[in-house]
Coordinates of C-alpha atoms in Angstrom, one line a residue:
X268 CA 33.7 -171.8 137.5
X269 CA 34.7 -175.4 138.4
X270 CA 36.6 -174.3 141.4
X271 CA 33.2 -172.5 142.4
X272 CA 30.7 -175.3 141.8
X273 CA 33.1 -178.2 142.0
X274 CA 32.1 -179.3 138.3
X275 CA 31.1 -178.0 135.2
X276 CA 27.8 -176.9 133.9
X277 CA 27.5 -180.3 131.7
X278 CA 28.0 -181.6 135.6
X279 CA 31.7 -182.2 135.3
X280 CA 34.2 -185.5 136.8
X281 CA 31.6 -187.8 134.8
X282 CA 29.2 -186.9 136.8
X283 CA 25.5 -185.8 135.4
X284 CA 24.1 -182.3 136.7
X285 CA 21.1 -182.8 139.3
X286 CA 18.8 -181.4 137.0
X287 CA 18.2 -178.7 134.3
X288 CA 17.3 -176.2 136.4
X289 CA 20.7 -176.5 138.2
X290 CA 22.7 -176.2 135.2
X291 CA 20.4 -173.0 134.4
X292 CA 21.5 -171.4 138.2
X293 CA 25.0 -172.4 137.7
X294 CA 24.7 -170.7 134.1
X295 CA 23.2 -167.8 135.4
X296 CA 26.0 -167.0 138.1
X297 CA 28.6 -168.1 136.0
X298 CA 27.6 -165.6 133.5
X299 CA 27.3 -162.9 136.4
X300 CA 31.4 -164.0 137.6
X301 CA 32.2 -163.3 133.2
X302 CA 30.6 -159.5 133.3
X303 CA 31.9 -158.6 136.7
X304 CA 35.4 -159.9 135.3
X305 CA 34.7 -157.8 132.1
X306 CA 33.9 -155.2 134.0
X307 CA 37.2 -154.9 136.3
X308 CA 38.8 -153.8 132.5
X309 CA 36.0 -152.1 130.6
X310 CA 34.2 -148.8 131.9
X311 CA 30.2 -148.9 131.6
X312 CA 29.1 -150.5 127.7
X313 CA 27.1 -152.5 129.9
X314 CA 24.5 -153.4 126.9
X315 CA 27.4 -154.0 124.5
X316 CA 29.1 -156.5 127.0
X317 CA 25.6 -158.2 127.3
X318 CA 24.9 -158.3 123.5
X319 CA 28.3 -159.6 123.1
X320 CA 28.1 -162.6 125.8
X321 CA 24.3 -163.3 123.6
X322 CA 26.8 -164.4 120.6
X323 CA 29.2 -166.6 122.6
X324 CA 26.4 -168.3 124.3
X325 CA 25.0 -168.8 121.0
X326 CA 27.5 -170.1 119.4
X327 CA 28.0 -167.1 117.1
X328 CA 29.9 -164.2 115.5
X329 CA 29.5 -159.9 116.7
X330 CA 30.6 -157.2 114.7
X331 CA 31.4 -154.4 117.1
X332 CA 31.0 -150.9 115.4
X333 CA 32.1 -147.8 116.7
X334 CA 34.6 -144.5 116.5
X335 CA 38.2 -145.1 117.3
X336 CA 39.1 -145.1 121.0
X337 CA 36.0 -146.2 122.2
X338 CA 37.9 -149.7 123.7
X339 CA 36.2 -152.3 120.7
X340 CA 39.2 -154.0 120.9
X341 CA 40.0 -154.0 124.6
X342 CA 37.0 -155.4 125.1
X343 CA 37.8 -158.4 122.9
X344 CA 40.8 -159.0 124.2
X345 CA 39.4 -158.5 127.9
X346 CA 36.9 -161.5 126.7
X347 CA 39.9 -163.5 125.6
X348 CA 41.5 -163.0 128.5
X349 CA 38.2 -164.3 130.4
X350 CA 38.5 -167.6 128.4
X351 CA 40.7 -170.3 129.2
X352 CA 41.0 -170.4 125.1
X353 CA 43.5 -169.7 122.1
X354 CA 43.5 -166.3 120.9
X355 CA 44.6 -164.6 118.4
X356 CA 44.7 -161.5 116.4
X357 CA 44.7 -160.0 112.8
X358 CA 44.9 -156.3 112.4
X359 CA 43.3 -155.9 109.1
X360 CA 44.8 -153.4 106.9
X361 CA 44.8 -152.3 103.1
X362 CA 48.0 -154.3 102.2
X363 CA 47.1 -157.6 104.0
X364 CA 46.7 -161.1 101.8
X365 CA 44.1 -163.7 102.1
X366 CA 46.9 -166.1 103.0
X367 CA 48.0 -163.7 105.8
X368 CA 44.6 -164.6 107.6
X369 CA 44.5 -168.8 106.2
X370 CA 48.0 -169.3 106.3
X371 CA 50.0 -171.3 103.4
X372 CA 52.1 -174.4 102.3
X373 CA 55.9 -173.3 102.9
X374 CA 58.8 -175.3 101.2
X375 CA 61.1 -176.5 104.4
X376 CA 64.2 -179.0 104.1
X377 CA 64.5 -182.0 106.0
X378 CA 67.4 -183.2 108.1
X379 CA 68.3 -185.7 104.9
X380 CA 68.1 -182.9 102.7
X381 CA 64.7 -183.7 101.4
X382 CA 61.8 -180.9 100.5
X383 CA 58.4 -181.2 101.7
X384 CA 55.6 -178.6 101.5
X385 CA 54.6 -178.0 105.1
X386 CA 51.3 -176.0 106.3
X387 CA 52.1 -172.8 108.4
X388 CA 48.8 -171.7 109.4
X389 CA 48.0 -168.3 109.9
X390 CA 45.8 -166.4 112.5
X391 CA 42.2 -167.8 111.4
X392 CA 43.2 -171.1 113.3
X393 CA 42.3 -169.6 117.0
X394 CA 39.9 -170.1 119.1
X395 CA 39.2 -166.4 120.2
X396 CA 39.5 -164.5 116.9
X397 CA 39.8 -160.6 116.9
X398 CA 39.4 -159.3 113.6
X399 CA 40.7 -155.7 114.6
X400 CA 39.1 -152.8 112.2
X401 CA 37.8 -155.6 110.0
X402 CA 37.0 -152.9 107.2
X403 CA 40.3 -151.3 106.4
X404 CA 41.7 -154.3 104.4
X405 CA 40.0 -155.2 100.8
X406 CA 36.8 -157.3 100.5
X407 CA 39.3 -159.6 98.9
X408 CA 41.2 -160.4 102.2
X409 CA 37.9 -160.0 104.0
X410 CA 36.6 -163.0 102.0
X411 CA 39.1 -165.0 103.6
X412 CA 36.5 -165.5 106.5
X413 CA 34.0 -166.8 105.0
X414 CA 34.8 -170.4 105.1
X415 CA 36.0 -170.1 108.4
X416 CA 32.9 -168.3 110.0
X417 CA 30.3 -170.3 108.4
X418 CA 31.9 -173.8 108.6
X419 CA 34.7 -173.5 111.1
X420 CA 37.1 -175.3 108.5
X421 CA 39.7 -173.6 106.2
X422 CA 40.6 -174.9 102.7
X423 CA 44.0 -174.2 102.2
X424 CA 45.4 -175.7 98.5
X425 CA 42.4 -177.9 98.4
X426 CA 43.2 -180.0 102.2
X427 CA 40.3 -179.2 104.6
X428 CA 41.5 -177.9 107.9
X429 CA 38.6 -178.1 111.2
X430 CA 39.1 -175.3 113.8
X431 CA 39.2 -176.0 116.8
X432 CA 36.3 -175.6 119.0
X433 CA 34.7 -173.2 120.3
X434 CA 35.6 -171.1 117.7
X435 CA 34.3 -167.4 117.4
X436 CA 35.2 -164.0 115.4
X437 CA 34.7 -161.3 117.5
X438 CA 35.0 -158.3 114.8
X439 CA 35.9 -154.5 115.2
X440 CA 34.9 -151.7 112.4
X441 CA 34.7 -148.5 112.3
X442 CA 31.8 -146.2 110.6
X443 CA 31.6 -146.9 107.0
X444 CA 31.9 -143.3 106.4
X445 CA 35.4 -142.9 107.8
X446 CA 38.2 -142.3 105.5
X447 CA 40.2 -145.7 104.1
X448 CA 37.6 -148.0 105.1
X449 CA 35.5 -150.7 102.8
X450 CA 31.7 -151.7 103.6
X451 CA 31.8 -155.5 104.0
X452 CA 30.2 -158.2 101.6
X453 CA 26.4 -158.7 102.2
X454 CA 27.2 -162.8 102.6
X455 CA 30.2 -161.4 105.0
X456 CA 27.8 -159.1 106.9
X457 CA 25.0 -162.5 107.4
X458 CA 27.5 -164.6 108.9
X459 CA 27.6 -162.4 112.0
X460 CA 25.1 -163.2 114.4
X461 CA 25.0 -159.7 116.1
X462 CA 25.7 -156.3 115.0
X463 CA 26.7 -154.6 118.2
X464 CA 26.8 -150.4 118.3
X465 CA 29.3 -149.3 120.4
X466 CA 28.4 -145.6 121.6
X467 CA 30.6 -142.6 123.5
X468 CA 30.9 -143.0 127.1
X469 CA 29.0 -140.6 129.0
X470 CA 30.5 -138.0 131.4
X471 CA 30.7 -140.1 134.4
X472 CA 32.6 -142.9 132.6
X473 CA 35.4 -140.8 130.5
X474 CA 36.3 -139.5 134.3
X475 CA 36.6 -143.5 135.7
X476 CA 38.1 -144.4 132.0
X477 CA 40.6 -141.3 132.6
X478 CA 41.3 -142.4 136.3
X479 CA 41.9 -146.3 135.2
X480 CA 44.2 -145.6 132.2
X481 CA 46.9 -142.7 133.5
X482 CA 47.8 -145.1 136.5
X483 CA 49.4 -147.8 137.0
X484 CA 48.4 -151.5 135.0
X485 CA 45.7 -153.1 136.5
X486 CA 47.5 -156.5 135.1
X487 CA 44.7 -159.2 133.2
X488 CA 41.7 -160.0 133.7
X489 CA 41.1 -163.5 135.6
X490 CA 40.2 -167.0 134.2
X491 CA 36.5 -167.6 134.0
X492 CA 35.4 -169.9 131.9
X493 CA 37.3 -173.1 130.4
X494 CA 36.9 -174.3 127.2
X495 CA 34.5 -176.8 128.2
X496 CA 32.6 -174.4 130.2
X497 CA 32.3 -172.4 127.2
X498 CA 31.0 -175.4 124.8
X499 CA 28.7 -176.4 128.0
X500 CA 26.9 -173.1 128.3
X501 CA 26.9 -173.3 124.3
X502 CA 25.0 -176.4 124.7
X503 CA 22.9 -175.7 127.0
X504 CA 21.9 -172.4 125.0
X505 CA 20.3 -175.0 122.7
X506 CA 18.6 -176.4 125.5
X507 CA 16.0 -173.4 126.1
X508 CA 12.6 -174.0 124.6
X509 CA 11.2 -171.7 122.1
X510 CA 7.5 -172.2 121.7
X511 CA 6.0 -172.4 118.3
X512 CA 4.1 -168.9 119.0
X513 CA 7.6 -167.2 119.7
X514 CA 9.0 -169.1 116.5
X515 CA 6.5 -167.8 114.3
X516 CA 6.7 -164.3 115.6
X517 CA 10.3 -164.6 114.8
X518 CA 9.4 -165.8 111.0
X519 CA 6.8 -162.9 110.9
X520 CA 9.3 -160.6 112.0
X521 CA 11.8 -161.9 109.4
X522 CA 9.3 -161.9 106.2
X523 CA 8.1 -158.3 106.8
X524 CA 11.6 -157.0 106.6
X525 CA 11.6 -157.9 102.5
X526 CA 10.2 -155.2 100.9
X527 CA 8.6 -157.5 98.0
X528 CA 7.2 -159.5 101.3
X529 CA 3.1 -159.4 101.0
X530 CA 2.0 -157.3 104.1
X531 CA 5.2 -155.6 104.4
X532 CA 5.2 -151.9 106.1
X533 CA 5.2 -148.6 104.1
X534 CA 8.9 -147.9 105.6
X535 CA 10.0 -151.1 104.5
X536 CA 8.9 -151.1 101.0
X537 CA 10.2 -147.6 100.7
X538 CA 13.3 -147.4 102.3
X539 CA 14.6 -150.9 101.7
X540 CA 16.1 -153.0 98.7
X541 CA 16.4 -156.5 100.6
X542 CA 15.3 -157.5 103.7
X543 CA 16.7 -160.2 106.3
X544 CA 16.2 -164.0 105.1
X545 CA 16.6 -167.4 107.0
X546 CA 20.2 -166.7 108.6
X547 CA 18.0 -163.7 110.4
X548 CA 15.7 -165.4 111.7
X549 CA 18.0 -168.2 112.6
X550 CA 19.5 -165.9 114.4
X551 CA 16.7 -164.1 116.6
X552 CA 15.8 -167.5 117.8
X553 CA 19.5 -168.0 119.0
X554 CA 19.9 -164.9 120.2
X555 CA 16.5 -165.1 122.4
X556 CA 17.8 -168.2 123.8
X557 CA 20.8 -166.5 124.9
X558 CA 18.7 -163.7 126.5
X559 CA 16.1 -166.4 128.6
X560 CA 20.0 -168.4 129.7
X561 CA 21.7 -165.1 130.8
X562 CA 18.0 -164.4 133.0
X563 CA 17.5 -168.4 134.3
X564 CA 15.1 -168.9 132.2
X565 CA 14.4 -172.3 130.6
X566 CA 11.9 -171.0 127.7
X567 CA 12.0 -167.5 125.5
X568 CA 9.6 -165.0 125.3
X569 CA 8.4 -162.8 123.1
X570 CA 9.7 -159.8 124.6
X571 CA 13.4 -161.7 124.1
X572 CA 12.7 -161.7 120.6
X573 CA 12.3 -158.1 120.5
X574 CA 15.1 -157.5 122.4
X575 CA 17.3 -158.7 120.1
X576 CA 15.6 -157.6 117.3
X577 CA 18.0 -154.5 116.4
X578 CA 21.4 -156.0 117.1
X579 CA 20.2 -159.4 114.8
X580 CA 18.6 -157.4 111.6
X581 CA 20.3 -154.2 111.3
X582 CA 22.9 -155.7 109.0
X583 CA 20.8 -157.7 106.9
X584 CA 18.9 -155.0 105.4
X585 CA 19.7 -153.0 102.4
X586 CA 18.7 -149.8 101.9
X587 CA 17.3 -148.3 99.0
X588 CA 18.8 -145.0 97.1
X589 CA 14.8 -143.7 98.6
X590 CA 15.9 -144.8 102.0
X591 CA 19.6 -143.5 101.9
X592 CA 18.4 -139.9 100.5
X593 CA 15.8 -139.8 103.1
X594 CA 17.9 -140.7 106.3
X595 CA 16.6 -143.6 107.4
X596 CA 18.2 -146.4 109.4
X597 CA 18.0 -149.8 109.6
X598 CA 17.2 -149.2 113.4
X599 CA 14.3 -146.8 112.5
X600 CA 13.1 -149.9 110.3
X601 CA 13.3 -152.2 112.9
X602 CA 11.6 -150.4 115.2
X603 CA 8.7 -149.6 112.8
X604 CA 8.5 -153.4 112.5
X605 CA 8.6 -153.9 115.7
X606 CA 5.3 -151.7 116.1
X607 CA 3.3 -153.3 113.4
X608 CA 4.1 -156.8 113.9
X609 CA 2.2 -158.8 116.1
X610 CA 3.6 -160.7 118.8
X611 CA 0.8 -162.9 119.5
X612 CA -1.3 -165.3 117.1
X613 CA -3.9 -162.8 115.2
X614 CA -6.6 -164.9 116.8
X615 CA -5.1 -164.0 119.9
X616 CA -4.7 -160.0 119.4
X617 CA -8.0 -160.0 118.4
X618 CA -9.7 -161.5 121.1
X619 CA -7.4 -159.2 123.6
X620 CA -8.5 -156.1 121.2
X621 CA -12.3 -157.0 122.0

């Protein structure tokens, strides 16, 4: 990007950008050079490479879901390769340790033939993580995230470790339903901003995915973004105004989801146990911001906040045995949510009913 502006987004070379709408343009077609590099790699997902860029630019964590083979993890590492960052990568499995992920104190010998406890820090301590089929190890070793997603720190035998920054999982799973696989913790589940479905590529793309793959290597994907770039776009993410309207269609949309909420839909009270709560609508907001930065837009709208609706609250609701006997999604919940909720003040609606 700095070769293509001559500074960063932030303005770069200590120099301040000539205004905000600048840094929006520059945002805008920087984001444009980040798919179109994606896309040299990764055949169609257009919406799951969109949702996905929503969570960097916000500062967050995606779960990716989907059937083996569908290219979840190339499309992490294709991202990683994007990013002028450290990445690494933990291939969860049923045997891995907690420590396997944190790392741990190791006994070494000095030159003088002294001992010392040294750290030898595991996976976690990345920049870019991939979390490769996050749901085959136990929710013992998938606890060892915790920490490190909500906080970016890692306690390791009680000395506090800061990652390094930016610092994003970027997690793979397959269905729940699959053999040898373990439904992640509700509080693991809350910590990811997004919950991105990855679906079967259509006719069209199998054939291009068929004629990329049986060739020859393609070799990586170029540098985009640097690190600064990243944390400047992050920042600047916080910069899009959200007016109090928007913010309290966001809290409206939040509350209904909890079935013991007053006002709450029939499908909600019905098919659900628990609803989303702060993190959720925390995370709307965010997520609307990133929509309005990838657009060049310096404010949100409603119509962001239902955008992002789905990928933000589909894994923070519970269902009930009612709702789990009868079929119904968390998506079919959202929607119906979606359709009863009000975007604009009630005074508002009503004057436009008249």
């Amino acid at each position: 990007m700095a070769a293509e502006s001559g500074a960063g987004i932030d303005g770069g070379q200590g120099t301040a950008p000539a205004s905000f709408e600048a840094r929006l343009d520059l945002a805008q077609r920087t984001s444009a050079r980040l798919r179109e590099a994606i896309g040299q790699a990764v055949v169609g997902q257009d919406d799951v490479i969109e949702q996905t860029l929503w969570g960097i630019l916000a500062g967050g964590h995606v779960l990716l879901e989907g059937a083996p083979g569908l290219g979840k993890t190339l499309l992490v590492r294709t991202i990683a390769g994007c990013l002028d960052l450290a990445f690494s990568r933990i291939q969860f499995t049923p045997d891995l340790m907690p420590s396997d992920v944190t790392g741990t104190n190791v006994l070494v010998a000095a030159a003088d033939g002294s001992r010392h406890f040294s750290l030898h820090k595991g996976p976690i301590f990345g920049q870019v993580i991939l979390a490769d089929e996050i749901n085959r190890a136990t929710p013992k070793t998938q606890s060892a995230l915790l920490e490190a997603m909500q906080e970016h720190a890692c306690t390791i035998a009680g000395t506090r470790y800061a990652m390094e920054e930016p610092f994003f999982v970027l997690a793979t799973e397959n269905p729940i339903e699959m053999e040898g696989t373990y439904p992640l913790p509700e509080a693991q589940l809350d910590r990811f901003l997004l919950k991105v479905l990855v679906p079967s590529p259509t006719e069209d793309e199998m054939t291009e995915i068929l004629a990329r793959t049986t060739g020859h290597d393609r070799g990586p994907p170029p540098r985009v973004l640097t690190r600064d770039d990243v944390l400047s776009l992050r920042s600047l993410c916080r910069d899009i105004a959200v007016a109090e309207p928007v913010m309290r269609y966001a809290s409206r949309l939040t509350r209904a989801s909890d079935p013991a909420a007053e006002g709450a839909p029939e499908i909600v009270r019905r098919s659900l146990r628990f609803g989303a709560g702060v993190r959720g609508a925390q995370s709307l907001v965010l997520a609307a911001k990133a929509v309005a930065l990838l657009q060049g837009r310096a404010h949100v709208a409603f119509a962001d906040v239902q955008r992002v609706a789905k990928p933000v609250l589909r894994h923070r609701m519970i269902r009930s045995f009612e709702g789990e006997a009868e079929g119904i999604t968390t998506d079919q919940v959202i929607a119906a949510l979606l359709s009863a909720i009000e975007a604009r003040p009630e005074p508002v609606a009503q004057a436009i009913r008249r």
